[in-house]
PDB file of C-alpha atoms and ligand atoms in Angstrom:
ATOM      1  CA  MET A   1     -12.966 -15.634   5.497  1.00 58.00           C
ATOM      2  CA  PRO A   2     -13.577 -11.830   5.948  1.00 67.00           C
ATOM      3  CA  HIS A   3     -11.700 -10.040   8.482  1.00 75.00           C
ATOM      4  CA  ASP A   4     -13.661  -7.074   8.862  1.00 80.00           C
ATOM      5  CA  VAL A   5     -16.798  -5.598   7.184  1.00 80.00           C
ATOM      6  CA  TYR A   6     -17.482  -1.923   7.566  1.00 78.00           C
ATOM      7  CA  PRO A   7     -19.942   0.653   6.240  1.00 81.00           C
ATOM      8  CA  ALA A   8     -17.700   2.801   3.998  1.00 79.00           C
ATOM      9  CA  PRO A   9     -19.040   5.815   2.129  1.00 78.00           C
ATOM     10  CA  GLY A  10     -19.975   4.459  -1.328  1.00 77.00           C
ATOM     11  CA  GLY A  11     -21.105   1.024   0.145  1.00 83.00           C
ATOM     12  CA  PRO A  12     -19.814  -1.500   2.658  1.00 89.00           C
ATOM     13  CA  LEU A  13     -16.322  -2.907   2.122  1.00 94.00           C
ATOM     14  CA  THR A  14     -14.979  -6.285   3.142  1.00 95.00           C
ATOM     15  CA  LEU A  15     -11.256  -6.752   4.173  1.00 97.00           C
ATOM     16  CA  ARG A  16     -10.019 -10.170   3.485  1.00 97.00           C
ATOM     17  CA  ARG A  17      -7.017 -12.017   2.373  1.00 98.00           C
ATOM     18  CA  ALA A  18      -6.499 -12.039  -1.377  1.00 98.00           C
ATOM     19  CA  GLY A  19      -6.828 -15.145  -3.486  1.00 97.00           C
ATOM     20  CA  ALA A  20      -5.541 -15.943  -6.990  1.00 98.00           C
ATOM     21  CA  ALA A  21      -8.609 -14.307  -8.594  1.00 97.00           C
ATOM     22  CA  ASP A  22      -7.857 -10.921  -6.923  1.00 98.00           C
ATOM     23  CA  ALA A  23      -4.385 -10.746  -8.437  1.00 98.00           C
ATOM     24  CA  LEU A  24      -5.338  -8.911 -11.634  1.00 98.00           C
ATOM     25  CA  PRO A  25      -8.007  -6.550  -9.986  1.00 98.00           C
ATOM     26  CA  ALA A  26      -5.332  -5.670  -7.361  1.00 98.00           C
ATOM     27  CA  ALA A  27      -2.854  -4.996 -10.136  1.00 98.00           C
ATOM     28  CA  ALA A  28      -5.284  -2.669 -11.791  1.00 98.00           C
ATOM     29  CA  VAL A  29      -5.779  -0.628  -8.617  1.00 98.00           C
ATOM     30  CA  TRP A  30      -2.081  -0.489  -8.013  1.00 98.00           C
ATOM     31  CA  LEU A  31      -1.483   0.822 -11.563  1.00 98.00           C
ATOM     32  CA  ARG A  32      -4.281   3.335 -11.304  1.00 98.00           C
ATOM     33  CA  ALA A  33      -3.144   4.682  -7.959  1.00 98.00           C
ATOM     34  CA  PHE A  34       0.482   4.789  -8.818  1.00 97.00           C
ATOM     35  CA  THR A  35      -0.072   6.718 -12.016  1.00 96.00           C
ATOM     36  CA  ALA A  36      -2.449   9.081 -10.218  1.00 96.00           C
ATOM     37  CA  ALA A  37      -0.003   9.664  -7.288  1.00 95.00           C
ATOM     38  CA  LEU A  38       3.225   9.572  -9.045  1.00 95.00           C
ATOM     39  CA  PRO A  39       3.094  10.916 -12.456  1.00 94.00           C
ATOM     40  CA  THR A  40       6.644  11.979 -12.319  1.00 93.00           C
ATOM     41  CA  VAL A  41       8.168   8.584 -11.373  1.00 94.00           C
ATOM     42  CA  ARG A  42       9.451   6.373 -14.085  1.00 92.00           C
ATOM     43  CA  ARG A  43       8.144   2.945 -13.413  1.00 94.00           C
ATOM     44  CA  ALA A  44      10.455   0.086 -13.458  1.00 92.00           C
ATOM     45  CA  HIS A  45       8.007  -2.277 -14.939  1.00 94.00           C
ATOM     46  CA  ASP A  46       5.320  -1.899 -17.589  1.00 96.00           C
ATOM     47  CA  ASP A  47       1.717  -2.776 -17.002  1.00 97.00           C
ATOM     48  CA  ASP A  48       2.070  -6.417 -18.025  1.00 98.00           C
ATOM     49  CA  GLY A  49       5.115  -6.690 -15.707  1.00 98.00           C
ATOM     50  CA  VAL A  50       3.110  -5.364 -12.799  1.00 98.00           C
ATOM     51  CA  ARG A  51       0.281  -7.874 -13.571  1.00 98.00           C
ATOM     52  CA  ALA A  52       2.753 -10.709 -13.689  1.00 98.00           C
ATOM     53  CA  TRP A  53       4.339  -9.569 -10.428  1.00 98.00           C
ATOM     54  CA  PHE A  54       0.901  -9.474  -8.666  1.00 98.00           C
ATOM     55  CA  THR A  55      -0.021 -13.035 -10.196  1.00 98.00           C
ATOM     56  CA  HIS A  56       3.254 -14.893  -9.598  1.00 98.00           C
ATOM     57  CA  VAL A  57       4.879 -13.079  -6.685  1.00 98.00           C
ATOM     58  CA  VAL A  58       2.705 -10.770  -4.699  1.00 98.00           C
ATOM     59  CA  VAL A  59      -0.561 -12.776  -4.171  1.00 98.00           C
ATOM     60  CA  PRO A  60       0.933 -16.318  -3.864  1.00 98.00           C
ATOM     61  CA  SER A  61       4.000 -15.464  -1.644  1.00 98.00           C
ATOM     62  CA  ARG A  62       3.202 -12.224   0.483  1.00 98.00           C
ATOM     63  CA  GLU A  63       0.640 -11.507   2.953  1.00 98.00           C
ATOM     64  CA  THR A  64      -1.859  -9.631   0.672  1.00 98.00           C
ATOM     65  CA  TRP A  65      -5.255  -8.154   1.706  1.00 98.00           C
ATOM     66  CA  VAL A  66      -7.768  -6.641  -0.341  1.00 98.00           C
ATOM     67  CA  ALA A  67     -10.786  -4.366   0.430  1.00 97.00           C
ATOM     68  CA  VAL A  68     -13.644  -5.486  -1.844  1.00 97.00           C
ATOM     69  CA  GLY A  69     -17.050  -3.679  -2.474  1.00 94.00           C
ATOM     70  CA  GLU A  70     -20.508  -5.403  -2.596  1.00 91.00           C
ATOM     71  CA  ASP A  71     -20.016  -5.694  -6.358  1.00 91.00           C
ATOM     72  CA  GLY A  72     -16.725  -7.717  -5.805  1.00 92.00           C
ATOM     73  CA  ALA A  73     -14.528  -4.918  -7.074  1.00 95.00           C
ATOM     74  CA  VAL A  74     -11.265  -4.355  -5.401  1.00 97.00           C
ATOM     75  CA  ALA A  75     -11.037  -0.786  -3.762  1.00 97.00           C
ATOM     76  CA  GLY A  76      -7.675  -1.106  -2.208  1.00 98.00           C
ATOM     77  CA  LEU A  77      -4.843  -3.414  -1.269  1.00 98.00           C
ATOM     78  CA  LEU A  78      -2.360  -3.993   1.451  1.00 98.00           C
ATOM     79  CA  VAL A  79       0.727  -6.128   1.089  1.00 98.00           C
ATOM     80  CA  LEU A  80       2.830  -7.103   4.207  1.00 98.00           C
ATOM     81  CA  ASP A  81       6.357  -8.963   3.694  1.00 98.00           C
ATOM     82  CA  GLY A  82       7.866  -9.809   7.000  1.00 97.00           C
ATOM     83  CA  ASP A  83       8.086  -6.655   9.076  1.00 97.00           C
ATOM     84  CA  GLU A  84       7.762  -4.407   6.057  1.00 98.00           C
ATOM     85  CA  LEU A  85       4.548  -2.560   4.832  1.00 98.00           C
ATOM     86  CA  ASP A  86       5.471  -3.474   1.270  1.00 98.00           C
ATOM     87  CA  GLN A  87       2.360  -2.053  -0.675  1.00 98.00           C
ATOM     88  CA  LEU A  88      -0.621   0.167   0.360  1.00 98.00           C
ATOM     89  CA  TYR A  89      -2.722   1.414  -2.544  1.00 98.00           C
ATOM     90  CA  VAL A  90      -6.437   2.769  -2.614  1.00 98.00           C
ATOM     91  CA  ASP A  91      -8.302   3.085  -5.899  1.00 97.00           C
ATOM     92  CA  PRO A  92      -8.261   6.893  -6.689  1.00 97.00           C
ATOM     93  CA  ASP A  93     -12.011   6.938  -6.708  1.00 94.00           C
ATOM     94  CA  ARG A  94     -11.968   5.697  -3.121  1.00 94.00           C
ATOM     95  CA  GLN A  95      -9.306   7.807  -1.490  1.00 96.00           C
ATOM     96  CA  GLY A  96      -9.731  10.310   1.032  1.00 94.00           C
ATOM     97  CA  ARG A  97     -12.620   8.428   2.748  1.00 93.00           C
ATOM     98  CA  GLY A  98     -10.906   6.328   5.331  1.00 95.00           C
ATOM     99  CA  LEU A  99      -9.993   3.087   3.480  1.00 96.00           C
ATOM    100  CA  GLY A 100      -6.281   3.729   3.628  1.00 97.00           C
ATOM    101  CA  GLY A 101      -6.472   4.459   7.363  1.00 97.00           C
ATOM    102  CA  ARG A 102      -8.345   1.155   7.685  1.00 96.00           C
ATOM    103  CA  LEU A 103      -5.773  -0.764   5.712  1.00 98.00           C
ATOM    104  CA  LEU A 104      -3.189   0.819   7.719  1.00 98.00           C
ATOM    105  CA  ALA A 105      -4.868  -0.005  11.129  1.00 97.00           C
ATOM    106  CA  LEU A 106      -4.913  -3.771   9.938  1.00 97.00           C
ATOM    107  CA  ALA A 107      -1.250  -3.619   9.038  1.00 98.00           C
ATOM    108  CA  LYS A 108      -0.435  -2.533  12.704  1.00 98.00           C
ATOM    109  CA  GLU A 109      -2.876  -5.221  13.990  1.00 97.00           C
ATOM    110  CA  ARG A 110      -1.046  -7.863  12.040  1.00 97.00           C
ATOM    111  CA  ARG A 111       2.528  -6.516  12.963  1.00 98.00           C
ATOM    112  CA  PRO A 112       1.789  -5.304  16.511  1.00 97.00           C
ATOM    113  CA  ALA A 113       5.671  -5.139  17.177  1.00 97.00           C
ATOM    114  CA  GLY A 114       6.231  -2.533  14.509  1.00 98.00           C
ATOM    115  CA  LEU A 115       6.391  -1.781  10.853  1.00 98.00           C
ATOM    116  CA  ASP A 116       8.943  -0.277   8.321  1.00 98.00           C
ATOM    117  CA  LEU A 117       8.176   1.046   4.923  1.00 98.00           C
ATOM    118  CA  TRP A 118       9.753   2.786   2.024  1.00 98.00           C
ATOM    119  CA  THR A 119       8.022   5.572  -0.110  1.00 97.00           C
ATOM    120  CA  PHE A 120       9.131   8.088  -2.610  1.00 96.00           C
ATOM    121  CA  GLN A 121      10.132  11.498  -1.319  1.00 97.00           C
ATOM    122  CA  VAL A 122       8.054  13.144  -4.048  1.00 96.00           C
ATOM    123  CA  ASN A 123       4.905  11.372  -2.583  1.00 96.00           C
ATOM    124  CA  ALA A 124       3.811  14.114  -0.352  1.00 96.00           C
ATOM    125  CA  GLY A 125       0.350  12.951   0.194  1.00 95.00           C
ATOM    126  CA  ALA A 126       1.617   9.337   1.355  1.00 97.00           C
ATOM    127  CA  ARG A 127       4.187  10.991   3.581  1.00 98.00           C
ATOM    128  CA  ARG A 128       1.635  13.195   5.257  1.00 98.00           C
ATOM    129  CA  PHE A 129      -0.596  10.198   5.618  1.00 98.00           C
ATOM    130  CA  TYR A 130       1.991   8.035   7.216  1.00 98.00           C
ATOM    131  CA  GLU A 131       3.186  10.775   9.569  1.00 98.00           C
ATOM    132  CA  ARG A 132      -0.373  11.304  10.744  1.00 98.00           C
ATOM    133  CA  HIS A 133      -0.583   7.622  11.581  1.00 98.00           C
ATOM    134  CA  GLY A 134       2.510   7.603  13.763  1.00 98.00           C
ATOM    135  CA  PHE A 135       5.339   6.724  11.363  1.00 98.00           C
ATOM    136  CA  ARG A 136       8.625   8.643  11.580  1.00 98.00           C
ATOM    137  CA  ALA A 137      11.109   9.122   8.882  1.00 98.00           C
ATOM    138  CA  VAL A 138      14.332   7.374   9.577  1.00 98.00           C
ATOM    139  CA  GLU A 139      16.358   7.365   6.464  1.00 97.00           C
ATOM    140  CA  GLU A 140      16.493   9.070   3.108  1.00 97.00           C
ATOM    141  CA  THR A 141      18.298   7.781   0.077  1.00 96.00           C
ATOM    142  CA  ASP A 142      19.287   9.342  -3.396  1.00 96.00           C
ATOM    143  CA  GLY A 143      17.283   6.536  -5.076  1.00 96.00           C
ATOM    144  CA  SER A 144      20.420   4.757  -6.483  1.00 95.00           C
ATOM    145  CA  ARG A 145      19.318   1.554  -4.751  1.00 92.00           C
ATOM    146  CA  ASN A 146      15.874   1.330  -6.040  1.00 93.00           C
ATOM    147  CA  GLU A 147      14.536   0.148  -9.290  1.00 92.00           C
ATOM    148  CA  GLU A 148      13.010   3.497 -10.287  1.00 92.00           C
ATOM    149  CA  ARG A 149      16.110   5.470  -9.461  1.00 94.00           C
ATOM    150  CA  GLU A 150      13.881   7.841  -7.483  1.00 95.00           C
ATOM    151  CA  PRO A 151      14.824   9.304  -3.968  1.00 96.00           C
ATOM    152  CA  ASP A 152      13.030   7.584  -1.331  1.00 96.00           C
ATOM    153  CA  VAL A 153      12.557   7.712   2.428  1.00 98.00           C
ATOM    154  CA  ARG A 154      12.175   4.843   4.893  1.00 98.00           C
ATOM    155  CA  TYR A 155       9.510   5.300   7.675  1.00 98.00           C
ATOM    156  CA  ALA A 156       9.187   3.335  11.035  1.00 98.00           C
ATOM    157  CA  TRP A 157       6.338   2.872  13.238  1.00 98.00           C
ATOM    158  CA  ARG A 158       6.810   1.303  16.765  1.00 97.00           C
ATOM    159  CA  PRO A 159       4.023   0.848  19.238  1.00 95.00           C
ATOM    160  CA  ALA A 160       3.839   3.054  22.260  1.00 89.00           C
ATOM    161  CA  VAL A 161       5.466   1.470  25.391  1.00 79.00           C
TER     162      VAL A 161
HETATM  163  C1  COA B 201      -1.777   6.950   0.618  1.00 58.13           C
HETATM  164  C2  COA B 201      -3.216   6.330   0.575  1.00 58.13           C
HETATM  165  C3  COA B 201      -3.002   4.690   0.546  1.00 58.13           C
HETATM  166  C4  COA B 201      -4.147   6.761   1.567  1.00 58.13           C
HETATM  167  O1  COA B 201      -5.430   6.189   1.322  1.00 58.13           O
HETATM  168  P1  COA B 201      -6.736   6.869   1.489  1.00 58.13           P
HETATM  169  O2  COA B 201      -7.878   5.975   1.509  1.00 58.13           O
HETATM  170  O3  COA B 201      -6.713   8.169   0.759  1.00 58.13           O
HETATM  171  O4  COA B 201      -6.542   7.277   3.127  1.00 58.13           O
HETATM  172  P2  COA B 201      -7.568   8.034   4.111  1.00 58.13           P
HETATM  173  O5  COA B 201      -8.896   8.265   3.503  1.00 58.13           O
HETATM  174  O6  COA B 201      -7.561   6.992   5.245  1.00 58.13           O
HETATM  175  O7  COA B 201      -6.758   9.177   4.552  1.00 58.13           O
HETATM  176  C5  COA B 201      -6.533  10.155   3.673  1.00 58.13           C
HETATM  177  C6  COA B 201      -7.115  11.455   3.988  1.00 58.13           C
HETATM  178  O8  COA B 201      -8.446  11.440   3.921  1.00 58.13           O
HETATM  179  C7  COA B 201      -9.043  11.983   5.164  1.00 58.13           C
HETATM  180  N1  COA B 201      -9.942  10.998   5.651  1.00 58.13           N
HETATM  181  C8  COA B 201      -9.765   9.998   6.483  1.00 58.13           C
HETATM  182  N2  COA B 201     -10.925   9.397   6.706  1.00 58.13           N
HETATM  183  C9  COA B 201     -11.873  10.149   6.063  1.00 58.13           C
HETATM  184  C10 COA B 201     -13.219   9.950   5.979  1.00 58.13           C
HETATM  185  N3  COA B 201     -13.924   9.030   6.482  1.00 58.13           N
HETATM  186  N4  COA B 201     -13.846  10.890   5.192  1.00 58.13           N
HETATM  187  C11 COA B 201     -13.385  11.839   4.617  1.00 58.13           C
HETATM  188  N5  COA B 201     -12.022  12.071   4.787  1.00 58.13           N
HETATM  189  C12 COA B 201     -11.241  11.213   5.307  1.00 58.13           C
HETATM  190  C13 COA B 201      -7.943  12.351   6.049  1.00 58.13           C
HETATM  191  O9  COA B 201      -8.000  13.560   6.413  1.00 58.13           O
HETATM  192  C14 COA B 201      -6.635  12.048   5.324  1.00 58.13           C
HETATM  193  O10 COA B 201      -5.810  13.074   5.062  1.00 58.13           O
HETATM  194  P3  COA B 201      -4.230  13.097   5.059  1.00 58.13           P
HETATM  195  O11 COA B 201      -3.828  12.458   3.661  1.00 58.13           O
HETATM  196  O12 COA B 201      -3.749  14.344   5.198  1.00 58.13           O
HETATM  197  O13 COA B 201      -3.784  12.065   6.084  1.00 58.13           O
HETATM  198  C15 COA B 201      -3.801   6.578  -0.913  1.00 58.13           C
HETATM  199  O14 COA B 201      -3.917   8.080  -1.071  1.00 58.13           O
HETATM  200  C16 COA B 201      -3.146   6.014  -2.092  1.00 58.13           C
HETATM  201  O15 COA B 201      -3.321   4.867  -2.442  1.00 58.13           O
HETATM  202  N6  COA B 201      -2.089   6.745  -2.726  1.00 58.13           N
HETATM  203  C17 COA B 201      -1.459   6.489  -3.868  1.00 58.13           C
HETATM  204  C18 COA B 201      -0.585   5.187  -3.686  1.00 58.13           C
HETATM  205  C19 COA B 201       0.414   5.583  -2.624  1.00 58.13           C
HETATM  206  O16 COA B 201       0.962   6.575  -2.716  1.00 58.13           O
HETATM  207  N7  COA B 201       0.564   4.538  -1.755  1.00 58.13           N
HETATM  208  C20 COA B 201       1.736   4.555  -0.739  1.00 58.13           C
HETATM  209  C21 COA B 201       2.924   4.128  -1.572  1.00 58.13           C
HETATM  210  S1  COA B 201       4.037   3.692  -0.248  1.00 58.13           S
END
Protein backbone atom coordinates (compact mmCIF):
# COMPACT_ATOMS: atom_id res chain seq x y z
CA MET A 1 0.00 0.00 0.00
CA PRO A 2 1.43 3.42 -0.86
CA HIS A 3 2.51 5.48 2.12
CA ASP A 4 2.60 8.75 0.25
CA VAL A 5 2.12 10.06 -3.27
CA TYR A 6 3.42 13.51 -4.09
CA PRO A 7 3.82 15.70 -7.16
CA ALA A 8 7.59 15.68 -7.68
CA PRO A 9 9.29 17.62 -10.46
CA GLY A 10 9.44 15.17 -13.38
CA GLY A 11 6.18 13.42 -12.41
CA PRO A 12 4.44 12.08 -9.29
CA LEU A 13 6.33 9.69 -7.04
CA THR A 14 4.86 7.05 -4.74
CA LEU A 15 6.69 6.07 -1.57
CA ARG A 16 5.97 2.47 -0.60
CA ARG A 17 7.55 -0.57 1.04
CA ALA A 18 9.75 -2.53 -1.34
CA GLY A 19 8.77 -6.01 -2.53
CA ALA A 20 10.86 -8.74 -4.10
CA ALA A 21 10.38 -7.27 -7.60
CA ASP A 22 12.01 -4.02 -6.47
CA ALA A 23 15.30 -5.59 -5.39
CA LEU A 24 17.15 -5.38 -8.73
CA PRO A 25 15.85 -1.91 -9.72
CA ALA A 26 16.78 -0.66 -6.23
CA ALA A 27 20.26 -2.20 -6.58
CA ALA A 28 20.64 -0.41 -9.92
CA VAL A 29 19.84 2.95 -8.30
CA TRP A 30 22.28 2.19 -5.46
CA LEU A 31 25.04 1.36 -7.95
CA ARG A 32 24.45 4.47 -10.09
CA ALA A 33 24.26 6.82 -7.08
CA PHE A 34 27.27 5.29 -5.32
CA THR A 35 29.42 5.48 -8.45
CA ALA A 36 28.43 9.10 -9.11
CA ALA A 37 28.87 10.30 -5.51
CA LEU A 38 31.91 8.28 -4.46
CA PRO A 39 34.22 7.79 -7.45
CA THR A 40 37.28 7.50 -5.19
CA VAL A 41 35.86 4.90 -2.79
CA ARG A 42 36.89 1.31 -3.48
CA ARG A 43 33.67 -0.72 -3.30
CA ALA A 44 33.82 -3.83 -1.15
CA HIS A 45 31.46 -5.77 -3.48
CA ASP A 46 31.15 -5.94 -7.26
CA ASP A 47 27.89 -5.19 -9.11
CA ASP A 48 26.64 -8.79 -8.83
CA GLY A 49 27.45 -8.80 -5.12
CA VAL A 50 25.37 -5.64 -4.63
CA ARG A 51 22.45 -7.16 -6.58
CA ALA A 52 22.63 -10.34 -4.50
CA TRP A 53 22.77 -8.31 -1.28
CA PHE A 54 19.59 -6.40 -2.24
CA THR A 55 17.82 -9.60 -3.34
CA HIS A 56 18.75 -11.87 -0.42
CA VAL A 57 19.42 -9.52 2.50
CA VAL A 58 18.19 -5.93 2.14
CA VAL A 59 14.68 -6.33 0.73
CA PRO A 60 13.71 -9.55 2.59
CA SER A 61 15.09 -8.67 6.01
CA ARG A 62 15.30 -4.88 6.39
CA GLU A 63 12.70 -2.14 6.33
CA THR A 64 13.16 -1.05 2.71
CA TRP A 65 11.22 1.75 1.03
CA VAL A 66 11.27 2.80 -2.60
CA ALA A 67 10.12 5.94 -4.40
CA VAL A 68 8.52 4.85 -7.66
CA GLY A 69 7.51 6.96 -10.68
CA GLU A 70 4.34 6.55 -12.74
CA ASP A 71 6.27 4.30 -15.14
CA GLY A 72 7.19 2.00 -12.24
CA ALA A 73 10.87 3.00 -12.27
CA VAL A 74 12.61 3.23 -8.89
CA ALA A 75 13.87 6.79 -8.30
CA GLY A 76 15.25 6.38 -4.79
CA LEU A 77 15.43 4.08 -1.80
CA LEU A 78 15.59 4.16 1.97
CA VAL A 79 16.68 1.25 4.20
CA LEU A 80 16.12 1.26 7.96
CA ASP A 81 17.74 -1.39 10.15
CA GLY A 82 16.77 -1.03 13.80
CA ASP A 83 17.56 2.56 14.77
CA GLU A 84 20.04 2.93 11.91
CA LEU A 85 19.40 4.73 8.67
CA ASP A 86 21.26 2.05 6.75
CA GLN A 87 20.95 3.29 3.14
CA LEU A 88 19.59 6.43 1.46
CA TYR A 89 20.17 6.66 -2.28
CA VAL A 90 18.51 8.78 -4.97
CA ASP A 91 19.08 8.14 -8.66
CA PRO A 92 21.53 10.80 -9.96
CA ASP A 93 18.92 11.97 -12.52
CA ARG A 94 16.48 12.67 -9.67
CA GLN A 95 18.83 14.34 -7.16
CA GLY A 96 18.52 17.93 -5.98
CA ARG A 97 14.74 18.05 -6.32
CA GLY A 98 13.61 17.15 -2.84
CA LEU A 99 13.34 13.34 -2.98
CA GLY A 100 16.20 12.75 -0.54
CA GLY A 101 14.57 15.15 1.91
CA ARG A 102 11.26 13.37 1.50
CA LEU A 103 12.81 9.97 2.19
CA LEU A 104 14.66 11.38 5.20
CA ALA A 105 11.39 12.79 6.56
CA LEU A 106 9.87 9.31 6.19
CA ALA A 107 12.83 7.83 8.10
CA LYS A 108 12.25 10.29 10.98
CA GLU A 109 8.53 9.51 10.96
CA ARG A 110 9.29 5.77 11.19
CA ARG A 111 11.92 6.25 13.95
CA PRO A 112 10.61 9.23 15.97
CA ALA A 113 12.96 8.48 18.91
CA GLY A 114 16.06 9.13 16.78
CA LEU A 115 18.31 7.81 14.05
CA ASP A 116 22.00 7.08 13.62
CA LEU A 117 23.88 6.60 10.37
CA TRP A 118 27.37 6.20 8.96
CA THR A 119 28.62 8.00 5.88
CA PHE A 120 32.06 8.36 4.31
CA GLN A 121 33.98 11.49 5.29
CA VAL A 122 34.69 12.21 1.63
CA ASN A 123 30.95 12.38 0.84
CA ALA A 124 30.67 16.15 1.26
CA GLY A 125 27.27 16.37 -0.43
CA ALA A 126 25.68 13.79 1.86
CA ARG A 127 27.29 15.35 4.95
CA ARG A 128 25.89 18.78 4.08
CA PHE A 129 22.51 17.22 3.36
CA TYR A 130 22.35 15.39 6.73
CA GLU A 131 23.59 18.43 8.67
CA ARG A 132 20.92 20.59 7.01
CA HIS A 133 18.38 18.06 8.22
CA GLY A 134 19.45 18.23 11.86
CA PHE A 135 22.01 15.41 12.10
CA ARG A 136 25.16 16.00 14.17
CA ALA A 137 28.52 14.32 13.59
CA VAL A 138 29.28 12.29 16.73
CA GLU A 139 32.20 10.02 15.82
CA GLU A 140 34.88 9.78 13.16
CA THR A 141 36.93 6.69 12.34
CA ASP A 142 39.94 6.00 10.12
CA GLY A 143 37.91 3.39 8.21
CA SER A 144 39.78 0.36 9.51
CA ARG A 145 36.48 -1.10 10.76
CA ASN A 146 34.44 -0.78 7.54
CA GLU A 147 34.61 -3.07 4.55
CA GLU A 148 35.80 -0.34 2.19
CA ARG A 149 38.65 0.78 4.54
CA GLU A 150 37.48 4.36 3.97
CA PRO A 151 37.39 7.01 6.75
CA ASP A 152 33.81 7.46 7.89
CA VAL A 153 31.70 9.55 10.23
CA ARG A 154 28.70 8.64 12.37
CA TYR A 155 25.80 11.07 12.49
CA ALA A 156 22.94 11.17 14.99
CA TRP A 157 19.56 12.85 14.89
CA ARG A 158 17.46 13.17 18.04
CA PRO A 159 14.03 14.82 18.16
CA ALA A 160 13.74 18.22 19.83
CA VAL A 161 12.37 17.91 23.39
C1 LIG B 1 22.40 12.50 -0.38
C2 LIG B 1 21.17 12.25 -1.28
C3 LIG B 1 20.39 11.05 -0.76
C4 LIG B 1 20.26 13.49 -1.25
O1 LIG B 1 19.15 13.24 -2.11
P1 LIG B 1 18.50 14.43 -2.99
O2 LIG B 1 17.25 13.92 -3.58
O3 LIG B 1 19.51 15.01 -3.89
O4 LIG B 1 18.15 15.44 -1.80
P2 LIG B 1 17.27 16.78 -1.85
O5 LIG B 1 16.92 17.12 -3.25
O6 LIG B 1 16.20 16.61 -0.85
O7 LIG B 1 18.31 17.80 -1.27
C5 LIG B 1 19.54 18.00 -1.95
C6 LIG B 1 19.70 19.45 -2.31
O8 LIG B 1 18.72 19.79 -3.25
C7 LIG B 1 18.15 21.02 -2.86
N1 LIG B 1 16.69 20.82 -2.94
C8 LIG B 1 15.88 20.29 -2.01
N2 LIG B 1 14.61 20.28 -2.44
C9 LIG B 1 14.61 20.83 -3.68
C10 LIG B 1 13.62 21.08 -4.65
N3 LIG B 1 12.32 20.78 -4.43
N4 LIG B 1 13.99 21.65 -5.82
C11 LIG B 1 15.30 21.95 -6.05
N5 LIG B 1 16.28 21.74 -5.16
C12 LIG B 1 15.95 21.18 -3.99
C13 LIG B 1 18.55 21.37 -1.47
O9 LIG B 1 19.09 22.68 -1.46
C14 LIG B 1 19.60 20.34 -1.12
O10 LIG B 1 20.85 20.93 -0.96
P3 LIG B 1 21.94 20.32 0.09
O11 LIG B 1 22.53 19.10 -0.57
O12 LIG B 1 22.93 21.41 0.26
O13 LIG B 1 21.20 19.94 1.35
C15 LIG B 1 21.58 12.04 -2.76
O14 LIG B 1 22.37 13.12 -3.18
C16 LIG B 1 22.30 10.75 -3.02
O15 LIG B 1 21.69 9.73 -3.29
N6 LIG B 1 23.63 10.81 -2.99
C17 LIG B 1 24.45 9.66 -3.38
C18 LIG B 1 24.33 8.54 -2.40
C19 LIG B 1 24.71 8.98 -1.03
O16 LIG B 1 25.71 9.63 -0.84
N7 LIG B 1 23.88 8.56 -0.06
C20 LIG B 1 24.16 8.79 1.31
C21 LIG B 1 25.14 7.76 1.73
S1 LIG B 1 25.05 7.56 3.49
